[in-house]
Amino acid sequence: MAGNKNLSFEFFPPRNDEALDELAKTAKDLGQLNPEFFSVTFGAGGSSQNKTLETVLKTRSATNLNVAPHLTCVGSNKENIKALLDEYQSHGIDHLVCLRGDIPSGLMHPGEFMHASDLVSFIREHSGEHFTIDVASYPEPHPESSSPDEDIKHFINKAKAGANSSITQYFYNVDAYLYFVDKVRAEGLDIPIVPGIMPITNYKGLLRFSNACGAEIPRWIQLRLEAYQDDKDSLIAFGEDVVTNLCQQLIDNDVPGLHFYSMNKSAPTLNICSNLDLA
Ligand SMILES: Cc1cc2nc3c(=O)[nH]c(=O)nc-3n(C[C@H](O)[C@H](O)[C@H](O)COP(=O)(O)OP(=O)(O)OC[C@H]3O[C@@H](n4cnc5c(N)ncnc54)[C@H](O)[C@@H]3O)c2cc1C
């Protein structure tokens, strides 16, 4: 990792105007770390989708930094995706994080795109090389995958469809990341695989989310978080220690960057970056 150019910070679209203003402040705080880009999530299957562009534009004008919208394809069709791509391009947006999205319960048909690889191919077909494309990867395999090797095969196909780089699901097992990268490199794929970092600031939310997305919380971490759940200060201090150590090990292993799932808060990420002398 060379300098702060390889940091990126992820936000989700805030629910109301007040929270959008607060997020602009968070972005300014994190912008002081001179990240390569911010990204803004996109709600699969509806809800917050039109808020993504609003959040991208507001964050960009608050910071003058590059902001990449996420784009999911589940339940969508080519016409919708085309319209979004053209709109993004008309706003000077040139970086996307492309995903399938989690399949909403009750969705009977995935739409015209079965997998993120279909979306990436379609973007290259429609928009050529205009967009830099990031895709997701899963050092602890994706929960729906039939086997770890199949998951890697699908990741490689997705990258070959036209992705420039990848951001991983968050993890707390460095070995899982290093093993995954080795396996991918052995298959001849050399795009950057940037670890996704989830700061730890609460116990129950992290547990729920980790169960859903297949990220393992090692037992020793889980037991301590459980013990600290009524002692917010100890939990936050412990979480900061754990994630700082995780990032340090990753940096020692020459990762191409760090992508923080900021949860729209600046302090947890800033503290970790400051511990790592990145601030
Ligand atoms: C960095 C990052 C950002 C994210 N941002 C968002 C967001 O903004 N909004 C959101 O809703 N979700 C987001 N997610 C969650 C993501 O949408 C889910 O993890 C989703 O379940 C999978 O998306 P994917 O793009 O990895 O899908 P895919 O790459 O399509 O993979 C999904 C599953 O299908 C399998 N698969 C892939 N191709 C094939 C094939 N050809 N045949 C059979 N099986 C196949 C894979 O092995 C995997 O199990 C994000 C995840 C990450 C890691």
mmCIF file of C-alpha atoms and ligand atoms in Angstrom:
data_model
loop_
_atom_site.group_PDB
_atom_site.id
_atom_site.type_symbol
_atom_site.label_atom_id
_atom_site.label_comp_id
_atom_site.label_asym_id
_atom_site.label_seq_id
_atom_site.Cartn_x
_atom_site.Cartn_y
_atom_site.Cartn_z
ATOM 1 C CA MET A 1 0.000 0.000 0.000
ATOM 2 C CA ALA A 2 1.578 3.263 -1.065
ATOM 3 C CA GLY A 3 0.216 6.322 0.760
ATOM 4 C CA ASN A 4 -3.444 7.100 1.182
ATOM 5 C CA LYS A 5 -4.310 6.869 -2.488
ATOM 6 C CA ASN A 6 -5.379 3.311 -1.839
ATOM 7 C CA LEU A 7 -8.004 4.008 0.797
ATOM 8 C CA SER A 8 -11.692 3.997 -0.009
ATOM 9 C CA PHE A 9 -14.738 4.522 2.179
ATOM 10 C CA GLU A 10 -18.229 3.171 1.678
ATOM 11 C CA PHE A 11 -21.481 4.926 2.615
ATOM 12 C CA PHE A 12 -25.141 4.032 2.339
ATOM 13 C CA PRO A 13 -27.793 6.544 1.215
ATOM 14 C CA PRO A 14 -29.153 8.312 4.325
ATOM 15 C CA ARG A 15 -32.897 8.126 5.005
ATOM 16 C CA ASN A 16 -33.617 11.870 5.168
ATOM 17 C CA ASP A 17 -32.171 15.295 4.348
ATOM 18 C CA GLU A 18 -30.804 15.821 7.841
ATOM 19 C CA ALA A 19 -28.876 12.559 7.694
ATOM 20 C CA LEU A 20 -27.669 13.486 4.192
ATOM 21 C CA ASP A 21 -26.192 16.701 5.604
ATOM 22 C CA GLU A 22 -24.553 14.724 8.402
ATOM 23 C CA LEU A 23 -23.087 12.359 5.859
ATOM 24 C CA ALA A 24 -21.573 15.291 3.945
ATOM 25 C CA LYS A 25 -19.733 16.150 7.184
ATOM 26 C CA THR A 26 -18.579 12.551 7.647
ATOM 27 C CA ALA A 27 -17.333 12.572 4.056
ATOM 28 C CA LYS A 28 -15.414 15.801 4.649
ATOM 29 C CA ASP A 29 -13.784 14.281 7.762
ATOM 30 C CA LEU A 30 -12.815 11.109 5.931
ATOM 31 C CA GLY A 31 -11.857 13.142 2.856
ATOM 32 C CA GLN A 32 -8.938 14.522 4.893
ATOM 33 C CA LEU A 33 -7.354 11.081 4.503
ATOM 34 C CA ASN A 34 -7.241 11.751 0.758
ATOM 35 C CA PRO A 35 -8.924 8.481 -0.284
ATOM 36 C CA GLU A 36 -8.885 7.196 -3.827
ATOM 37 C CA PHE A 37 -12.690 7.199 -3.809
ATOM 38 C CA PHE A 38 -15.881 6.992 -1.787
ATOM 39 C CA SER A 39 -18.621 4.579 -2.743
ATOM 40 C CA VAL A 40 -22.372 4.617 -2.118
ATOM 41 C CA THR A 41 -24.459 1.447 -1.859
ATOM 42 C CA PHE A 42 -27.530 0.711 -3.956
ATOM 43 C CA GLY A 43 -30.568 -1.063 -2.526
ATOM 44 C CA ALA A 44 -31.224 -4.251 -4.475
ATOM 45 C CA GLY A 45 -34.808 -4.444 -5.707
ATOM 46 C CA GLY A 46 -35.984 -0.894 -5.033
ATOM 47 C CA SER A 47 -36.162 1.172 -1.785
ATOM 48 C CA SER A 48 -33.113 3.432 -1.665
ATOM 49 C CA GLN A 49 -32.096 3.262 -5.334
ATOM 50 C CA ASN A 50 -32.855 6.831 -6.364
ATOM 51 C CA LYS A 51 -31.119 8.056 -3.193
ATOM 52 C CA THR A 52 -27.828 6.603 -4.407
ATOM 53 C CA LEU A 53 -27.264 9.210 -7.114
ATOM 54 C CA GLU A 54 -28.347 12.036 -4.786
ATOM 55 C CA THR A 55 -25.844 10.825 -2.173
ATOM 56 C CA VAL A 56 -23.087 10.427 -4.759
ATOM 57 C CA LEU A 57 -23.569 13.989 -6.044
ATOM 58 C CA LYS A 58 -23.807 15.541 -2.588
ATOM 59 C CA THR A 59 -20.708 13.683 -1.357
ATOM 60 C CA ARG A 60 -18.787 14.685 -4.453
ATOM 61 C CA SER A 61 -19.671 18.357 -4.134
ATOM 62 C CA ALA A 62 -18.842 18.331 -0.389
ATOM 63 C CA THR A 63 -15.396 16.815 -0.944
ATOM 64 C CA ASN A 64 -14.354 17.225 -4.575
ATOM 65 C CA LEU A 65 -13.345 13.573 -4.486
ATOM 66 C CA ASN A 66 -14.285 10.696 -6.754
ATOM 67 C CA VAL A 67 -17.506 8.950 -5.668
ATOM 68 C CA ALA A 68 -18.571 5.603 -7.153
ATOM 69 C CA PRO A 69 -22.179 4.444 -7.046
ATOM 70 C CA HIS A 70 -22.817 0.750 -6.438
ATOM 71 C CA LEU A 71 -25.110 -0.815 -8.992
ATOM 72 C CA THR A 72 -27.065 -4.024 -8.422
ATOM 73 C CA CYS A 73 -28.835 -5.964 -11.159
ATOM 74 C CA VAL A 74 -31.134 -8.448 -9.415
ATOM 75 C CA GLY A 75 -34.752 -7.904 -10.498
ATOM 76 C CA SER A 76 -33.676 -5.283 -13.030
ATOM 77 C CA ASN A 77 -33.667 -5.266 -16.819
ATOM 78 C CA LYS A 78 -31.467 -3.961 -19.604
ATOM 79 C CA GLU A 79 -33.565 -0.852 -20.218
ATOM 80 C CA ASN A 80 -33.331 0.272 -16.569
ATOM 81 C CA ILE A 81 -29.629 -0.427 -16.361
ATOM 82 C CA LYS A 82 -28.978 1.371 -19.661
ATOM 83 C CA ALA A 83 -30.861 4.439 -18.425
ATOM 84 C CA LEU A 84 -28.886 4.479 -15.168
ATOM 85 C CA LEU A 85 -25.542 4.062 -16.931
ATOM 86 C CA ASP A 86 -26.333 6.941 -19.268
ATOM 87 C CA GLU A 87 -27.475 9.122 -16.382
ATOM 88 C CA TYR A 88 -24.314 8.371 -14.396
ATOM 89 C CA GLN A 89 -22.171 9.112 -17.424
ATOM 90 C CA SER A 90 -23.990 12.421 -17.983
ATOM 91 C CA HIS A 91 -23.038 13.411 -14.415
ATOM 92 C CA GLY A 92 -19.376 12.663 -15.096
ATOM 93 C CA ILE A 93 -19.398 9.502 -12.997
ATOM 94 C CA ASP A 94 -16.771 7.057 -14.238
ATOM 95 C CA HIS A 95 -16.420 4.436 -11.497
ATOM 96 C CA LEU A 96 -18.965 1.772 -10.463
ATOM 97 C CA VAL A 97 -19.095 -1.028 -7.902
ATOM 98 C CA CYS A 98 -21.133 -3.735 -9.682
ATOM 99 C CA LEU A 99 -23.074 -6.407 -7.837
ATOM 100 C CA ARG A 100 -25.865 -8.845 -8.264
ATOM 101 C CA GLY A 101 -27.496 -7.789 -4.978
ATOM 102 C CA ASP A 102 -29.142 -10.032 -2.417
ATOM 103 C CA ILE A 103 -32.249 -11.653 -3.825
ATOM 104 C CA PRO A 104 -35.244 -10.068 -2.044
ATOM 105 C CA SER A 105 -37.508 -12.698 -0.441
ATOM 106 C CA GLY A 106 -40.530 -13.357 -2.631
ATOM 107 C CA LEU A 107 -38.762 -12.321 -5.852
ATOM 108 C CA MET A 108 -39.960 -14.951 -8.310
ATOM 109 C CA HIS A 109 -37.710 -14.037 -11.223
ATOM 110 C CA PRO A 110 -34.204 -12.513 -11.056
ATOM 111 C CA GLY A 111 -34.871 -10.323 -14.120
ATOM 112 C CA GLU A 112 -32.584 -10.124 -17.126
ATOM 113 C CA PHE A 113 -29.379 -10.495 -15.123
ATOM 114 C CA MET A 114 -28.718 -13.739 -13.247
ATOM 115 C CA HIS A 115 -25.293 -12.853 -11.885
ATOM 116 C CA ALA A 116 -23.007 -9.866 -11.463
ATOM 117 C CA SER A 117 -20.893 -11.182 -14.365
ATOM 118 C CA ASP A 118 -23.899 -10.559 -16.676
ATOM 119 C CA LEU A 119 -24.065 -6.977 -15.441
ATOM 120 C CA VAL A 120 -20.347 -6.393 -15.986
ATOM 121 C CA SER A 121 -20.538 -7.808 -19.546
ATOM 122 C CA PHE A 122 -23.569 -5.640 -20.279
ATOM 123 C CA ILE A 123 -21.834 -2.481 -19.039
ATOM 124 C CA ARG A 124 -18.801 -3.175 -21.212
ATOM 125 C CA GLU A 125 -21.109 -3.784 -24.168
ATOM 126 C CA HIS A 126 -23.140 -0.616 -23.596
ATOM 127 C CA SER A 127 -20.587 1.849 -22.188
ATOM 128 C CA GLY A 128 -17.294 0.446 -23.433
ATOM 129 C CA GLU A 129 -14.370 1.335 -21.199
ATOM 130 C CA HIS A 130 -15.970 4.502 -19.801
ATOM 131 C CA PHE A 131 -16.407 3.075 -16.300
ATOM 132 C CA THR A 132 -13.803 1.665 -13.953
ATOM 133 C CA ILE A 133 -15.566 -1.389 -12.544
ATOM 134 C CA ASP A 134 -15.109 -2.952 -9.115
ATOM 135 C CA VAL A 135 -16.766 -6.269 -8.278
ATOM 136 C CA ALA A 136 -17.235 -8.166 -5.010
ATOM 137 C CA SER A 137 -15.175 -11.128 -3.836
ATOM 138 C CA TYR A 138 -15.539 -13.473 -0.877
ATOM 139 C CA PRO A 139 -12.457 -14.829 0.950
ATOM 140 C CA GLU A 140 -14.884 -16.725 3.185
ATOM 141 C CA PRO A 141 -17.020 -18.007 0.344
ATOM 142 C CA HIS A 142 -20.336 -16.427 -0.615
ATOM 143 C CA PRO A 143 -23.141 -18.114 1.374
ATOM 144 C CA GLU A 144 -24.958 -19.307 -1.766
ATOM 145 C CA SER A 145 -21.916 -20.849 -3.441
ATOM 146 C CA SER A 146 -21.943 -24.599 -3.959
ATOM 147 C CA SER A 147 -18.234 -24.891 -3.019
ATOM 148 C CA PRO A 148 -15.248 -22.597 -2.356
ATOM 149 C CA ASP A 149 -13.652 -23.573 -5.672
ATOM 150 C CA GLU A 150 -16.880 -22.911 -7.593
ATOM 151 C CA ASP A 151 -17.091 -19.503 -5.915
ATOM 152 C CA ILE A 152 -13.540 -18.697 -7.020
ATOM 153 C CA LYS A 153 -14.335 -19.882 -10.547
ATOM 154 C CA HIS A 154 -17.362 -17.562 -10.680
ATOM 155 C CA PHE A 155 -15.325 -14.686 -9.280
ATOM 156 C CA ILE A 156 -12.672 -15.171 -11.956
ATOM 157 C CA ASN A 157 -15.327 -15.273 -14.697
ATOM 158 C CA LYS A 158 -16.856 -12.087 -13.309
ATOM 159 C CA ALA A 159 -13.477 -10.361 -13.356
ATOM 160 C CA LYS A 160 -12.783 -11.592 -16.884
ATOM 161 C CA ALA A 161 -16.122 -10.150 -18.010
ATOM 162 C CA GLY A 162 -14.463 -6.746 -17.602
ATOM 163 C CA ALA A 163 -13.835 -5.783 -13.971
ATOM 164 C CA ASN A 164 -10.791 -3.665 -13.159
ATOM 165 C CA SER A 165 -10.543 -4.577 -9.493
ATOM 166 C CA SER A 166 -12.367 -6.149 -6.584
ATOM 167 C CA ILE A 167 -13.411 -5.326 -3.044
ATOM 168 C CA THR A 168 -13.870 -8.227 -0.648
ATOM 169 C CA GLN A 169 -16.657 -8.930 1.774
ATOM 170 C CA TYR A 170 -15.342 -8.056 5.242
ATOM 171 C CA PHE A 171 -13.561 -10.728 7.260
ATOM 172 C CA TYR A 172 -11.632 -11.030 10.514
ATOM 173 C CA ASN A 173 -9.467 -14.013 9.406
ATOM 174 C CA VAL A 174 -6.401 -12.719 7.564
ATOM 175 C CA ASP A 175 -5.508 -16.259 6.437
ATOM 176 C CA ALA A 176 -8.821 -16.582 4.594
ATOM 177 C CA TYR A 177 -7.976 -13.471 2.548
ATOM 178 C CA LEU A 178 -4.370 -14.514 1.853
ATOM 179 C CA TYR A 179 -5.425 -18.028 0.842
ATOM 180 C CA PHE A 180 -8.134 -16.657 -1.442
ATOM 181 C CA VAL A 181 -5.700 -14.277 -3.155
ATOM 182 C CA ASP A 182 -3.158 -17.101 -3.635
ATOM 183 C CA LYS A 183 -5.802 -19.324 -5.226
ATOM 184 C CA VAL A 184 -6.945 -16.551 -7.566
ATOM 185 C CA ARG A 185 -3.368 -15.686 -8.562
ATOM 186 C CA ALA A 186 -2.656 -19.370 -9.234
ATOM 187 C CA GLU A 187 -5.486 -19.231 -11.781
ATOM 188 C CA GLY A 188 -3.712 -16.347 -13.519
ATOM 189 C CA LEU A 189 -5.981 -13.455 -12.477
ATOM 190 C CA ASP A 190 -4.019 -10.417 -11.357
ATOM 191 C CA ILE A 191 -6.581 -7.646 -10.712
ATOM 192 C CA PRO A 192 -6.245 -5.882 -7.321
ATOM 193 C CA ILE A 193 -8.263 -7.568 -4.557
ATOM 194 C CA VAL A 194 -8.800 -4.889 -1.928
ATOM 195 C CA PRO A 195 -9.816 -6.146 1.524
ATOM 196 C CA GLY A 196 -13.120 -4.807 2.828
ATOM 197 C CA ILE A 197 -12.788 -3.674 6.446
ATOM 198 C CA MET A 198 -15.709 -3.504 8.856
ATOM 199 C CA PRO A 199 -14.959 -1.473 12.000
ATOM 200 C CA ILE A 200 -16.524 -3.023 15.095
ATOM 201 C CA THR A 201 -18.824 -0.693 17.013
ATOM 202 C CA ASN A 202 -21.629 -2.924 18.218
ATOM 203 C CA TYR A 203 -22.217 -6.581 18.911
ATOM 204 C CA LYS A 204 -25.746 -7.596 17.951
ATOM 205 C CA GLY A 205 -25.842 -5.758 14.615
ATOM 206 C CA LEU A 206 -22.467 -7.173 13.596
ATOM 207 C CA LEU A 207 -23.522 -10.697 14.562
ATOM 208 C CA ARG A 208 -26.790 -10.455 12.609
ATOM 209 C CA PHE A 209 -25.133 -9.004 9.529
ATOM 210 C CA SER A 210 -22.219 -11.454 9.632
ATOM 211 C CA ASN A 211 -24.596 -14.421 9.839
ATOM 212 C CA ALA A 212 -26.450 -13.145 6.788
ATOM 213 C CA CYS A 213 -23.415 -12.412 4.604
ATOM 214 C CA GLY A 214 -21.258 -15.361 5.626
ATOM 215 C CA ALA A 215 -18.483 -13.402 7.378
ATOM 216 C CA GLU A 216 -17.149 -15.361 10.330
ATOM 217 C CA ILE A 217 -16.506 -13.640 13.635
ATOM 218 C CA PRO A 218 -13.756 -15.729 15.292
ATOM 219 C CA ARG A 219 -14.904 -17.213 18.586
ATOM 220 C CA TRP A 220 -12.426 -15.290 20.733
ATOM 221 C CA ILE A 221 -13.648 -12.006 19.258
ATOM 222 C CA GLN A 222 -17.299 -12.979 19.573
ATOM 223 C CA LEU A 223 -16.900 -13.962 23.243
ATOM 224 C CA ARG A 224 -15.258 -10.663 24.126
ATOM 225 C CA LEU A 225 -17.854 -8.618 22.213
ATOM 226 C CA GLU A 226 -20.589 -10.528 23.997
ATOM 227 C CA ALA A 227 -18.962 -9.790 27.349
ATOM 228 C CA TYR A 228 -18.672 -6.065 26.500
ATOM 229 C CA GLN A 229 -22.146 -5.580 25.051
ATOM 230 C CA ASP A 230 -23.322 -3.453 27.995
ATOM 231 C CA ASP A 231 -20.033 -1.562 28.202
ATOM 232 C CA LYS A 232 -19.901 0.475 25.014
ATOM 233 C CA ASP A 233 -16.495 2.080 25.735
ATOM 234 C CA SER A 234 -14.762 -1.280 26.274
ATOM 235 C CA LEU A 235 -16.455 -2.752 23.221
ATOM 236 C CA ILE A 236 -15.358 0.129 21.014
ATOM 237 C CA ALA A 237 -11.784 0.074 22.367
ATOM 238 C CA PHE A 238 -11.560 -3.700 21.847
ATOM 239 C CA GLY A 239 -13.089 -3.462 18.342
ATOM 240 C CA GLU A 240 -10.627 -0.730 17.394
ATOM 241 C CA ASP A 241 -7.695 -2.861 18.582
ATOM 242 C CA VAL A 242 -8.879 -5.918 16.672
ATOM 243 C CA VAL A 243 -9.485 -4.067 13.419
ATOM 244 C CA THR A 244 -6.255 -2.045 13.683
ATOM 245 C CA ASN A 245 -4.305 -5.303 14.087
ATOM 246 C CA LEU A 246 -6.177 -6.850 11.178
ATOM 247 C CA CYS A 247 -5.333 -3.891 8.926
ATOM 248 C CA GLN A 248 -1.705 -3.874 10.054
ATOM 249 C CA GLN A 249 -1.344 -7.552 9.148
ATOM 250 C CA LEU A 250 -2.919 -6.848 5.777
ATOM 251 C CA ILE A 251 -0.606 -3.897 5.131
ATOM 252 C CA ASP A 252 2.371 -6.076 6.145
ATOM 253 C CA ASN A 253 1.198 -8.480 3.439
ATOM 254 C CA ASP A 254 1.253 -5.739 0.790
ATOM 255 C CA VAL A 255 -2.461 -5.434 0.148
ATOM 256 C CA PRO A 256 -3.303 -3.068 -2.715
ATOM 257 C CA GLY A 257 -5.548 -0.903 -0.501
ATOM 258 C CA LEU A 258 -8.143 -0.894 2.270
ATOM 259 C CA HIS A 259 -11.874 -0.334 1.687
ATOM 260 C CA PHE A 260 -13.720 0.667 4.862
ATOM 261 C CA TYR A 261 -17.410 -0.062 5.367
ATOM 262 C CA SER A 262 -17.784 3.204 7.281
ATOM 263 C CA MET A 263 -21.490 2.786 8.168
ATOM 264 C CA ASN A 264 -21.684 6.566 7.564
ATOM 265 C CA LYS A 265 -19.579 7.294 10.676
ATOM 266 C CA SER A 266 -16.160 8.894 10.584
ATOM 267 C CA ALA A 267 -14.740 8.255 14.080
ATOM 268 C CA PRO A 268 -14.253 4.453 14.011
ATOM 269 C CA THR A 269 -12.508 4.566 10.615
ATOM 270 C CA LEU A 270 -10.487 7.696 11.431
ATOM 271 C CA ASN A 271 -9.246 6.158 14.692
ATOM 272 C CA ILE A 272 -8.136 2.976 12.959
ATOM 273 C CA CYS A 273 -6.385 4.950 10.193
ATOM 274 C CA SER A 274 -4.723 7.134 12.793
ATOM 275 C CA ASN A 275 -3.452 4.025 14.675
ATOM 276 C CA LEU A 276 -2.018 2.846 11.361
ATOM 277 C CA ASP A 277 -0.373 6.232 10.684
ATOM 278 C CA LEU A 278 -2.564 6.657 7.617
ATOM 279 C CA ALA A 279 -4.211 9.801 8.997
HETATM 280 C C1 LIG B 1 -17.907 -4.734 -1.670
HETATM 281 C C2 LIG B 1 -19.356 -5.117 -1.613
HETATM 282 C C3 LIG B 1 -20.327 -4.147 -1.872
HETATM 283 C C4 LIG B 1 -21.690 -4.491 -1.849
HETATM 284 N N1 LIG B 1 -22.622 -3.508 -2.119
HETATM 285 C C5 LIG B 1 -23.944 -3.839 -2.183
HETATM 286 C C6 LIG B 1 -24.950 -2.866 -2.532
HETATM 287 O O1 LIG B 1 -24.646 -1.693 -2.772
HETATM 288 N N2 LIG B 1 -26.246 -3.263 -2.584
HETATM 289 C C7 LIG B 1 -26.610 -4.565 -2.348
HETATM 290 O O2 LIG B 1 -27.812 -4.869 -2.424
HETATM 291 N N3 LIG B 1 -25.709 -5.517 -2.012
HETATM 292 C C8 LIG B 1 -24.375 -5.186 -1.931
HETATM 293 N N4 LIG B 1 -23.439 -6.147 -1.606
HETATM 294 C C9 LIG B 1 -23.892 -7.516 -1.298
HETATM 295 C C10 LIG B 1 -24.006 -8.383 -2.573
HETATM 296 O O3 LIG B 1 -25.009 -7.867 -3.414
HETATM 297 C C11 LIG B 1 -24.358 -9.797 -2.131
HETATM 298 O O4 LIG B 1 -23.245 -10.386 -1.500
HETATM 299 C C12 LIG B 1 -24.947 -10.700 -3.207
HETATM 300 O O5 LIG B 1 -25.533 -11.832 -2.566
HETATM 301 C C13 LIG B 1 -23.923 -11.230 -4.215
HETATM 302 O O6 LIG B 1 -23.516 -10.254 -5.056
HETATM 303 P P1 LIG B 1 -22.309 -10.532 -6.103
HETATM 304 O O7 LIG B 1 -22.176 -9.333 -6.915
HETATM 305 O O8 LIG B 1 -21.123 -11.048 -5.401
HETATM 306 O O9 LIG B 1 -22.999 -11.721 -6.946
HETATM 307 P P2 LIG B 1 -22.420 -12.780 -7.958
HETATM 308 O O10 LIG B 1 -21.038 -12.508 -8.369
HETATM 309 O O11 LIG B 1 -23.461 -12.912 -9.014
HETATM 310 O O12 LIG B 1 -22.399 -14.106 -7.059
HETATM 311 C C14 LIG B 1 -23.559 -14.514 -6.330
HETATM 312 C C15 LIG B 1 -23.532 -16.040 -6.125
HETATM 313 O O13 LIG B 1 -23.745 -16.668 -7.372
HETATM 314 C C16 LIG B 1 -22.671 -17.560 -7.675
HETATM 315 N N5 LIG B 1 -22.451 -17.467 -9.122
HETATM 316 C C17 LIG B 1 -21.904 -16.425 -9.791
HETATM 317 N N6 LIG B 1 -21.907 -16.685 -11.111
HETATM 318 C C18 LIG B 1 -22.474 -17.903 -11.273
HETATM 319 C C19 LIG B 1 -22.788 -18.726 -12.399
HETATM 320 N N7 LIG B 1 -22.488 -18.330 -13.640
HETATM 321 N N8 LIG B 1 -23.401 -19.910 -12.187
HETATM 322 C C20 LIG B 1 -23.741 -20.324 -10.936
HETATM 323 N N9 LIG B 1 -23.457 -19.584 -9.826
HETATM 324 C C21 LIG B 1 -22.855 -18.387 -10.000
HETATM 325 C C22 LIG B 1 -21.496 -17.075 -6.834
HETATM 326 O O14 LIG B 1 -20.585 -18.137 -6.548
HETATM 327 C C23 LIG B 1 -22.206 -16.570 -5.592
HETATM 328 O O15 LIG B 1 -22.493 -17.636 -4.711
HETATM 329 C C24 LIG B 1 -22.078 -5.829 -1.570
HETATM 330 C C25 LIG B 1 -21.099 -6.802 -1.278
HETATM 331 C C26 LIG B 1 -19.750 -6.457 -1.305
HETATM 332 C C27 LIG B 1 -18.708 -7.512 -1.000
#
